[in-house]
Tab-separated table of C-alpha atoms and ligand atoms in Angstrom:
chain	number	residue	atom	x	y	z
A	932	UNK	CA	14.812	-34.209	7.822
A	933	UNK	CA	12.996	-33.267	4.772
A	934	UNK	CA	9.903	-34.979	3.763
A	935	UNK	CA	8.522	-34.683	0.204
A	936	UNK	CA	6.892	-36.752	-2.576
A	937	UNK	CA	9.659	-38.409	-4.592
A	938	UNK	CA	8.219	-38.078	-8.003
A	939	UNK	CA	7.475	-34.281	-7.844
A	940	UNK	CA	10.905	-32.962	-6.756
A	941	UNK	CA	12.425	-30.373	-9.043
A	942	UNK	CA	15.496	-28.104	-8.470
A	943	UNK	CA	14.130	-25.054	-10.031
A	944	UNK	CA	10.501	-24.796	-10.904
A	945	UNK	CA	11.007	-22.457	-13.727
A	946	UNK	CA	13.404	-24.722	-15.571
A	947	UNK	CA	11.087	-27.629	-15.240
A	948	UNK	CA	8.983	-29.045	-18.221
A	949	UNK	CA	6.380	-29.768	-15.515
A	950	UNK	CA	6.075	-26.050	-14.777
A	951	UNK	CA	6.006	-24.792	-18.456
A	952	UNK	CA	2.387	-23.907	-17.799
A	953	UNK	CA	3.355	-21.777	-14.855
A	954	UNK	CA	5.651	-19.799	-17.206
A	955	UNK	CA	2.598	-18.618	-19.163
A	956	UNK	CA	1.211	-17.127	-16.113
A	957	UNK	CA	4.274	-15.120	-15.012
A	958	UNK	CA	3.595	-11.618	-14.049
A	959	UNK	CA	3.726	-9.036	-16.829
A	960	UNK	CA	6.455	-7.260	-14.992
A	961	UNK	CA	8.911	-10.081	-15.481
A	962	UNK	CA	11.157	-11.067	-18.352
A	963	UNK	CA	12.785	-14.449	-18.560
A	964	UNK	CA	16.556	-14.513	-18.704
A	965	UNK	CA	18.396	-17.210	-20.686
A	966	UNK	CA	19.064	-19.123	-17.408
A	967	UNK	CA	15.298	-19.375	-16.685
A	968	UNK	CA	15.152	-16.816	-13.999
A	969	UNK	CA	12.936	-13.889	-14.164
A	970	UNK	CA	14.061	-10.356	-13.951
A	971	UNK	CA	11.788	-7.218	-13.855
A	972	UNK	CA	11.425	-5.545	-17.177
A	973	UNK	CA	11.256	-1.694	-16.678
A	974	UNK	CA	9.281	-1.163	-19.957
A	975	UNK	CA	6.608	-3.613	-19.017
A	976	UNK	CA	6.473	-2.018	-15.483
A	977	UNK	CA	6.097	1.277	-16.934
A	978	UNK	CA	3.439	0.179	-19.386
A	979	UNK	CA	1.506	-1.388	-16.513
A	980	UNK	CA	2.093	1.852	-14.334
A	981	UNK	CA	0.369	4.008	-17.007
A	982	UNK	CA	-2.693	1.731	-16.696
A	983	UNK	CA	-3.407	3.194	-13.221
A	984	UNK	CA	-7.088	3.707	-14.097
A	985	UNK	CA	-7.446	0.002	-13.783
A	986	UNK	CA	-9.876	-0.216	-10.900
A	987	UNK	CA	-8.171	-3.283	-9.572
A	988	UNK	CA	-4.860	-1.435	-8.936
A	989	UNK	CA	-4.754	-0.466	-5.181
A	990	UNK	CA	-1.101	0.799	-5.044
A	991	UNK	CA	1.154	2.122	-7.694
A	992	UNK	CA	4.724	2.943	-7.026
A	993	UNK	CA	7.014	4.534	-9.555
A	994	UNK	CA	10.785	5.169	-9.347
A	995	UNK	CA	10.898	5.450	-5.589
A	996	UNK	CA	14.124	6.406	-4.026
A	997	UNK	CA	14.622	6.884	-0.264
A	998	UNK	CA	17.538	8.075	1.661
A	999	UNK	CA	17.775	8.381	5.537
A	1000	UNK	CA	19.126	11.543	7.035
A	1001	UNK	CA	22.254	9.686	7.892
A	1002	UNK	CA	22.866	9.246	4.112
A	1003	UNK	CA	21.955	5.650	4.007
A	1004	UNK	CA	20.313	4.848	0.578
A	1005	UNK	CA	17.509	2.478	1.770
A	1006	UNK	CA	15.560	2.191	-1.512
A	1007	UNK	CA	16.173	2.796	-5.207
A	1008	UNK	CA	14.286	2.486	-8.242
A	1009	UNK	CA	11.239	0.863	-6.692
A	1010	UNK	CA	8.351	0.504	-9.237
A	1011	UNK	CA	5.448	-1.930	-8.964
A	1012	UNK	CA	1.708	-2.147	-8.769
A	1013	UNK	CA	-0.372	-3.984	-6.310
A	1014	UNK	CA	-3.946	-5.269	-7.132
A	1015	UNK	CA	-7.081	-5.680	-4.872
A	1016	UNK	CA	-6.857	-8.865	-3.101
A	1017	UNK	CA	-3.209	-9.544	-3.488
A	1018	UNK	CA	-1.305	-11.133	-0.724
A	1019	UNK	CA	2.172	-9.855	-1.217
A	1020	UNK	CA	5.302	-11.066	0.536
A	1021	UNK	CA	8.167	-8.649	0.667
A	1022	UNK	CA	11.222	-10.800	1.192
A	1023	UNK	CA	14.972	-10.073	1.427
A	1024	UNK	CA	17.697	-10.034	3.981
A	1025	UNK	CA	17.939	-7.859	7.006
A	1026	UNK	CA	18.596	-4.151	6.156
A	1027	UNK	CA	17.492	-4.409	2.658
A	1028	UNK	CA	14.618	-1.951	2.860
A	1029	UNK	CA	11.462	-3.933	3.767
A	1030	UNK	CA	10.347	-2.025	6.700
A	1031	UNK	CA	11.381	1.297	4.937
A	1032	UNK	CA	9.122	0.249	1.997
A	1033	UNK	CA	6.160	-0.453	4.423
A	1034	UNK	CA	6.699	2.871	6.196
A	1035	UNK	CA	6.704	4.751	2.798
A	1036	UNK	CA	3.432	3.000	1.753
A	1037	UNK	CA	1.854	4.135	5.126
A	1038	UNK	CA	2.976	7.663	4.446
A	1039	UNK	CA	5.272	7.735	7.568
A	1040	UNK	CA	8.338	8.271	5.401
A	1041	UNK	CA	8.330	10.419	2.364
A	1042	UNK	CA	10.528	9.372	-0.599
A	1043	UNK	CA	12.763	11.967	-1.997
A	1044	UNK	CA	12.083	10.768	-5.535
A	1045	UNK	CA	9.118	8.941	-7.164
A	1046	UNK	CA	5.313	8.863	-7.046
A	1047	UNK	CA	3.024	6.727	-5.014
A	1048	UNK	CA	-0.706	6.377	-5.903
A	1049	UNK	CA	-3.100	4.791	-3.504
A	1050	UNK	CA	-6.348	3.848	-5.195
A	1051	UNK	CA	-5.437	6.171	-7.979
A	1052	UNK	CA	-4.772	9.217	-5.844
A	1053	UNK	CA	-1.267	10.544	-4.813
A	1054	UNK	CA	-0.379	9.435	-1.297
A	1055	UNK	CA	0.572	12.950	-0.222
A	1056	UNK	CA	-2.697	14.256	-1.187
A	1057	UNK	CA	-4.507	12.229	1.398
A	1058	UNK	CA	-5.607	13.924	4.669
A	1059	UNK	CA	-4.316	11.602	7.590
A	1060	UNK	CA	-7.777	10.633	8.591
A	1061	UNK	CA	-8.726	9.605	5.170
A	1062	UNK	CA	-5.544	7.639	4.646
A	1063	UNK	CA	-6.290	5.738	7.833
A	1064	UNK	CA	-9.507	4.662	6.415
A	1065	UNK	CA	-7.617	3.207	3.441
A	1066	UNK	CA	-4.395	1.912	4.843
A	1067	UNK	CA	-3.797	-0.081	8.199
A	1068	UNK	CA	-0.301	-0.535	9.339
A	1069	UNK	CA	1.076	-2.888	11.941
A	1070	UNK	CA	4.714	-2.173	12.677
A	1071	UNK	CA	7.295	-4.785	13.754
A	1072	UNK	CA	7.244	-5.507	17.579
A	1073	UNK	CA	4.575	-2.836	18.278
A	1074	UNK	CA	6.110	-1.747	21.513
A	1075	UNK	CA	4.196	1.526	21.771
A	1076	UNK	CA	1.042	-0.274	22.809
A	1077	UNK	CA	-1.026	1.613	25.440
A	1078	UNK	CA	-1.865	-0.393	28.557
A	1079	UNK	CA	-5.589	-0.729	28.157
A	1080	UNK	CA	-8.192	-3.462	27.586
A	1081	UNK	CA	-8.466	-5.621	24.440
A	1082	UNK	CA	-11.765	-4.068	23.714
A	1083	UNK	CA	-10.576	-0.451	23.943
A	1084	UNK	CA	-7.477	-1.293	21.913
A	1085	UNK	CA	-9.648	-2.783	18.966
A	1086	UNK	CA	-12.025	0.078	19.495
A	1087	UNK	CA	-9.117	2.571	18.849
A	1088	UNK	CA	-9.188	1.345	15.269
A	1089	UNK	CA	-12.506	3.150	14.833
A	1090	UNK	CA	-10.678	6.526	15.494
A	1091	UNK	CA	-10.691	7.758	11.931
A	1092	UNK	CA	-14.466	7.488	12.008
A	1093	UNK	CA	-15.225	8.902	15.328
A	1094	UNK	CA	-16.305	12.508	14.581
A	1095	UNK	CA	-17.507	13.879	17.950
A	1096	UNK	CA	-15.078	12.431	20.533
A	1097	UNK	CA	-17.086	9.335	21.626
A	1098	UNK	CA	-17.831	6.120	19.639
A	1099	UNK	CA	-21.249	5.541	18.343
A	1100	UNK	CA	-23.316	2.352	18.549
A	1101	UNK	CA	-21.996	1.305	15.142
A	1102	UNK	CA	-18.345	1.658	16.325
A	1103	UNK	CA	-19.041	-0.532	19.272
A	1104	UNK	CA	-21.002	-2.966	17.143
A	1105	UNK	CA	-18.090	-3.323	14.712
A	1106	UNK	CA	-15.636	-3.753	17.496
A	1107	UNK	CA	-17.592	-6.422	19.145
A	1108	UNK	CA	-18.093	-8.363	15.871
A	1109	UNK	CA	-14.506	-8.341	15.086
A	1110	UNK	CA	-13.613	-9.492	18.572
A	1111	UNK	CA	-16.043	-12.317	18.178
A	1112	UNK	CA	-14.811	-13.189	14.603
A	1113	UNK	CA	-11.229	-13.477	15.850
A	1114	UNK	CA	-12.144	-15.415	18.998
A	1115	UNK	CA	-11.031	-12.695	21.270
A	1116	UNK	CA	-14.260	-12.089	22.989
A	1117	UNK	CA	-13.226	-14.104	26.095
A	1118	UNK	CA	-10.283	-11.910	26.664
A	1119	UNK	CA	-11.994	-8.522	25.725
A	1120	UNK	CA	-11.612	-7.240	29.217
A	1121	UNK	CA	-8.018	-8.276	29.756
A	1122	UNK	CA	-5.169	-5.675	29.716
A	1123	UNK	CA	-3.226	-6.065	26.532
A	1124	UNK	CA	0.107	-5.891	28.504
A	1125	UNK	CA	-0.906	-9.282	29.954
A	1126	UNK	CA	-1.364	-11.115	26.730
A	1127	UNK	CA	0.884	-13.685	24.980
A	1128	UNK	CA	2.671	-12.613	21.724
A	1129	UNK	CA	0.085	-14.564	19.697
A	1130	UNK	CA	-2.881	-12.982	21.408
A	1131	UNK	CA	-1.320	-9.430	21.188
A	1132	UNK	CA	-0.649	-9.969	17.376
A	1133	UNK	CA	-4.310	-10.977	16.905
A	1134	UNK	CA	-5.425	-7.970	18.879
A	1135	UNK	CA	-3.427	-5.599	16.792
A	1136	UNK	CA	-4.840	-7.233	13.596
A	1137	UNK	CA	-8.320	-6.904	15.086
A	1138	UNK	CA	-7.631	-3.127	15.708
A	1139	UNK	CA	-6.549	-2.734	12.199
A	1140	UNK	CA	-9.606	-4.636	10.798
A	1141	UNK	CA	-11.794	-2.216	12.950
A	1142	UNK	CA	-10.245	0.562	10.888
A	1143	UNK	CA	-11.837	-1.188	7.817
A	1144	UNK	CA	-8.947	-0.453	5.415
A	1145	UNK	CA	-8.616	-1.559	1.893
A	1146	UNK	CA	-4.952	-2.307	2.262
A	1147	UNK	CA	-3.185	-3.884	5.355
A	1148	UNK	CA	0.618	-3.550	5.824
A	1149	UNK	CA	2.326	-5.758	8.349
A	1150	UNK	CA	5.966	-5.923	9.298
A	1151	UNK	CA	7.072	-9.369	10.435
A	1152	UNK	CA	3.739	-10.304	11.801
A	1153	UNK	CA	4.607	-13.824	12.670
A	1154	UNK	CA	8.285	-13.407	13.900
A	1155	UNK	CA	7.586	-14.078	17.509
A	1156	UNK	CA	4.834	-16.683	17.077
A	1157	UNK	CA	4.883	-20.475	17.365
A	1158	UNK	CA	3.899	-22.372	14.134
A	1159	UNK	CA	0.226	-22.727	15.288
A	1160	UNK	CA	-0.199	-19.006	15.839
A	1161	UNK	CA	1.750	-18.254	12.732
A	1162	UNK	CA	-0.638	-20.179	10.746
A	1163	UNK	CA	-3.615	-18.692	12.487
A	1164	UNK	CA	-2.470	-15.121	11.784
A	1165	UNK	CA	-1.607	-15.799	8.159
A	1166	UNK	CA	-4.853	-17.700	7.574
A	1167	UNK	CA	-6.849	-14.671	9.074
A	1168	UNK	CA	-4.987	-12.364	6.757
A	1169	UNK	CA	-5.721	-14.734	3.751
A	1170	UNK	CA	-9.448	-14.546	4.621
A	1171	UNK	CA	-9.182	-10.824	4.198
A	1172	UNK	CA	-7.648	-10.968	0.824
A	1173	UNK	CA	-10.753	-13.029	-0.256
A	1174	UNK	CA	-12.758	-9.940	0.511
A	1175	UNK	CA	-10.645	-8.015	-1.972
A	1176	UNK	CA	-8.583	-6.472	0.798
A	1177	UNK	CA	-4.904	-6.182	-0.173
A	1178	UNK	CA	-2.350	-7.521	2.237
A	1179	UNK	CA	1.330	-6.701	2.232
A	1180	UNK	CA	3.670	-8.319	4.747
A	1181	UNK	CA	7.499	-8.189	5.300
A	1182	UNK	CA	8.262	-11.821	6.238
A	1183	UNK	CA	11.526	-13.741	6.827
A	1184	UNK	CA	10.034	-17.234	6.799
A	1185	UNK	CA	10.257	-18.078	3.111
A	1186	UNK	CA	8.303	-21.239	3.262
A	1187	UNK	CA	5.408	-19.538	5.056
A	1188	UNK	CA	5.501	-16.712	2.588
A	1189	UNK	CA	5.276	-19.279	-0.275
A	1190	UNK	CA	2.380	-20.990	1.421
A	1191	UNK	CA	0.297	-17.873	1.877
A	1192	UNK	CA	1.365	-15.135	-0.527
A	1193	UNK	CA	0.307	-15.015	-4.206
A	1194	UNK	CA	2.912	-12.469	-5.087
A	1195	UNK	CA	6.432	-11.670	-4.027
A	1196	UNK	CA	8.734	-8.586	-4.068
A	1197	UNK	CA	12.312	-9.808	-3.567
A	1198	UNK	CA	14.499	-6.947	-2.285
A	1199	UNK	CA	18.138	-6.871	-2.447
A	1200	UNK	CA	20.221	-3.980	-1.283
A	1201	UNK	CA	17.251	-1.613	-1.672
A	1202	UNK	CA	16.393	-2.617	-5.074
A	1203	UNK	CA	13.815	-4.978	-6.586
A	1204	UNK	CA	15.580	-8.270	-7.528
A	1205	UNK	CA	12.455	-9.942	-8.775
A	1206	UNK	CA	8.713	-9.514	-8.570
A	1207	UNK	CA	5.911	-11.802	-9.443
A	1208	UNK	CA	4.185	-15.105	-8.491
A	1209	UNK	CA	5.821	-18.213	-7.039
A	1210	UNK	CA	7.799	-18.490	-10.362
A	1211	UNK	CA	10.182	-15.886	-8.915
A	1212	UNK	CA	11.118	-18.041	-6.116
A	1213	UNK	CA	14.174	-19.792	-7.781
A	1214	UNK	CA	17.259	-21.257	-6.362
A	1215	UNK	CA	19.521	-18.866	-8.053
A	1216	UNK	CA	17.652	-15.818	-6.929
A	1217	UNK	CA	17.319	-17.093	-3.379
A	1218	UNK	CA	20.993	-17.959	-3.194
A	1219	UNK	CA	22.063	-14.604	-4.677
A	1220	UNK	CA	19.945	-12.466	-2.476
A	1221	UNK	CA	20.431	-14.321	0.912
A	1222	UNK	CA	23.920	-15.625	0.176
A	1223	UNK	CA	23.171	-19.169	1.218
A	1224	UNK	CA	22.911	-22.356	-0.620
A	1225	UNK	CA	19.436	-23.883	-0.776
A	1226	UNK	CA	17.620	-26.723	-2.302
A	1227	UNK	CA	14.178	-26.111	-3.597
A	1228	UNK	CA	11.618	-28.942	-3.611
A	1229	UNK	CA	8.193	-28.899	-5.311
A	1230	UNK	CA	5.826	-31.460	-4.159
A	1231	UNK	CA	3.348	-30.629	-6.830
A	1232	UNK	CA	1.336	-28.226	-4.683
A	1233	UNK	CA	3.926	-26.339	-2.641
A	1234	UNK	CA	7.548	-25.218	-2.897
A	1235	UNK	CA	9.887	-25.846	0.052
A	1236	UNK	CA	13.118	-24.035	0.609
A	1237	UNK	CA	15.803	-25.994	2.467
A	1238	UNK	CA	18.891	-24.119	3.504
A	1239	UNK	CA	22.134	-26.185	3.272
A	1240	UNK	CA	25.004	-25.824	5.583
A	1241	UNK	CA	28.339	-25.035	3.968
A	1242	UNK	CA	29.913	-28.612	3.722
A	1243	UNK	CA	26.719	-30.281	2.943
A	1244	UNK	CA	25.903	-31.626	-0.493
A	1245	UNK	CA	22.443	-31.726	-1.957
A	1246	UNK	CA	22.776	-35.566	-1.891
A	1247	UNK	CA	23.133	-35.282	1.906
A	1248	UNK	CA	19.708	-33.571	2.254
A	1249	UNK	CA	17.801	-36.771	2.493
A	1250	UNK	CA	14.191	-36.617	1.066
A	1251	UNK	CA	11.752	-39.404	2.126
A	1252	UNK	CA	8.283	-40.260	0.916
A	1253	UNK	CA	5.974	-39.104	3.603
A	1254	UNK	CA	4.386	-42.564	3.969
A	1255	UNK	CA	7.604	-44.298	4.318
A	1256	UNK	CA	8.719	-41.798	6.932
A	1257	UNK	CA	5.778	-42.792	8.940
A	1258	UNK	CA	6.536	-46.393	8.474
A	1259	UNK	CA	10.102	-45.731	9.652
A	1260	UNK	CA	8.797	-44.356	12.808
A	1261	UNK	CA	6.611	-47.259	13.348
A	1262	UNK	CA	9.692	-49.565	12.958
A	1263	UNK	CA	9.550	-50.780	9.369
A	1264	UNK	CA	12.581	-51.812	7.761
A	1265	UNK	CA	15.299	-49.300	6.926
A	1266	UNK	CA	16.130	-51.201	3.704
A	1267	UNK	CA	12.670	-50.518	2.255
A	1268	UNK	CA	13.099	-46.822	2.765
A	1269	UNK	CA	16.682	-46.877	1.392
A	1270	UNK	CA	15.653	-48.687	-1.774
A	1271	UNK	CA	12.483	-46.853	-2.510
A	1272	UNK	CA	12.581	-43.388	-1.130
A	1273	UNK	CA	15.898	-41.916	-0.634
A	1274	UNK	CA	17.046	-40.220	-3.747
A	1275	UNK	CA	19.087	-37.371	-4.909
A	1276	UNK	CA	18.170	-34.263	-6.850
A	1277	UNK	CA	19.804	-33.896	-10.313
B	1123	ADP	P1	14.888	-4.303	6.715
B	1123	ADP	O1	13.386	-4.018	7.074
B	1123	ADP	O2	14.738	-5.062	5.291
B	1123	ADP	O3	15.520	-5.039	7.654
B	1123	ADP	P2	15.106	-1.524	6.801
B	1123	ADP	O4	14.159	-0.882	5.935
B	1123	ADP	O5	14.789	-1.555	8.289
B	1123	ADP	O6	15.509	-3.017	6.384
B	1123	ADP	O7	16.563	-0.709	6.631
B	1123	ADP	C1	17.081	-0.370	5.343
B	1123	ADP	C2	18.408	0.260	5.619
B	1123	ADP	O8	18.050	1.572	6.169
B	1123	ADP	C3	19.427	-0.361	6.483
B	1123	ADP	O9	20.802	-0.082	6.048
B	1123	ADP	C4	19.079	0.344	7.858
B	1123	ADP	O10	20.215	0.357	8.634
B	1123	ADP	C5	18.777	1.689	7.407
B	1123	ADP	N1	17.761	2.352	8.310
B	1123	ADP	C6	16.618	1.854	8.812
B	1123	ADP	N2	15.941	2.769	9.673
B	1123	ADP	C7	16.802	3.776	9.697
B	1123	ADP	C8	16.627	5.069	10.402
B	1123	ADP	N3	15.637	5.388	11.198
B	1123	ADP	N4	17.690	5.917	10.208
B	1123	ADP	C9	18.735	5.789	9.440
B	1123	ADP	N5	18.877	4.603	8.763
B	1123	ADP	C10	17.976	3.558	8.893
């Protein structure tokens, strides 16, 4: 059952009068189509790309194409800029190029076409060690973890800074501080193979923070976590963005992405379908890219995306005022709820 405030519901935030103000804040990279959706405008993107001396721009991609050796064209015509402190959600269906894009940003995969600037310098000009001081990457299902203690795993994040083979007092201090900050000090001596999914994810984030990077890339960081740990991990990352660290995550849960990210790159078949703030999360784009029917609800603060099953009408997706829903649970009359709180979306 869906719960939301009755008077704030709209179908597509972009088409709503209520959100006209939002339209003025749409990313420069976007152009509005006649139906109210936003599409990327290559002219604006190029104009913005030229402005790479902007101190705030952390990552600048232009015309990236990537094809795997088996001939699969994973990415095409990828152009965007990312600024310091951005929390970017890369969204799109399976196989649409999200992981490939993250691996390209980390320098693991080299695009056949296009340029990537990291803090104004070409990615392929970085020495590996220097790049590790700028970018931290946590792959999906990090299976290649070495069976050692939590402390040593986090200390490994200091590797790019360790010059003579053994960590300095400073490395130990940074590691200890991060363990404490993330509430991992009590399990510091446990072997990481004995941890729960949530604990392991936090340890991997701690290791990346020990790297002190300016940019953190994460591939599906919340996919195996319960809602409590999902929120904890995303909150942790949001705190980092407040220190001007840029966070880019590939994420399947659209509602979590909307809650935490300030910008979105929507990928569709290896191309950018839309890019920008919450304004780009529209019914038509989500339905086109994911090939499902959805209803979008705006409660005035957040957007909620509700998938609909094939024979369901929007009217069937009941939306209740949150207070009345509580009352219903406590045994108040069904009649009151039906009269006042059940409604349909136009
Ligand atoms: P996503 O992360 O959105 O699920 P991926 O980036 O993993 O998508 O994959 C994009 C496309 O590239 C898919 O068609 C996938 O099958 C293909 N692909 C991914 N990894 C490889 C690989 N190592 N070799 C060949 N093709 C790959």
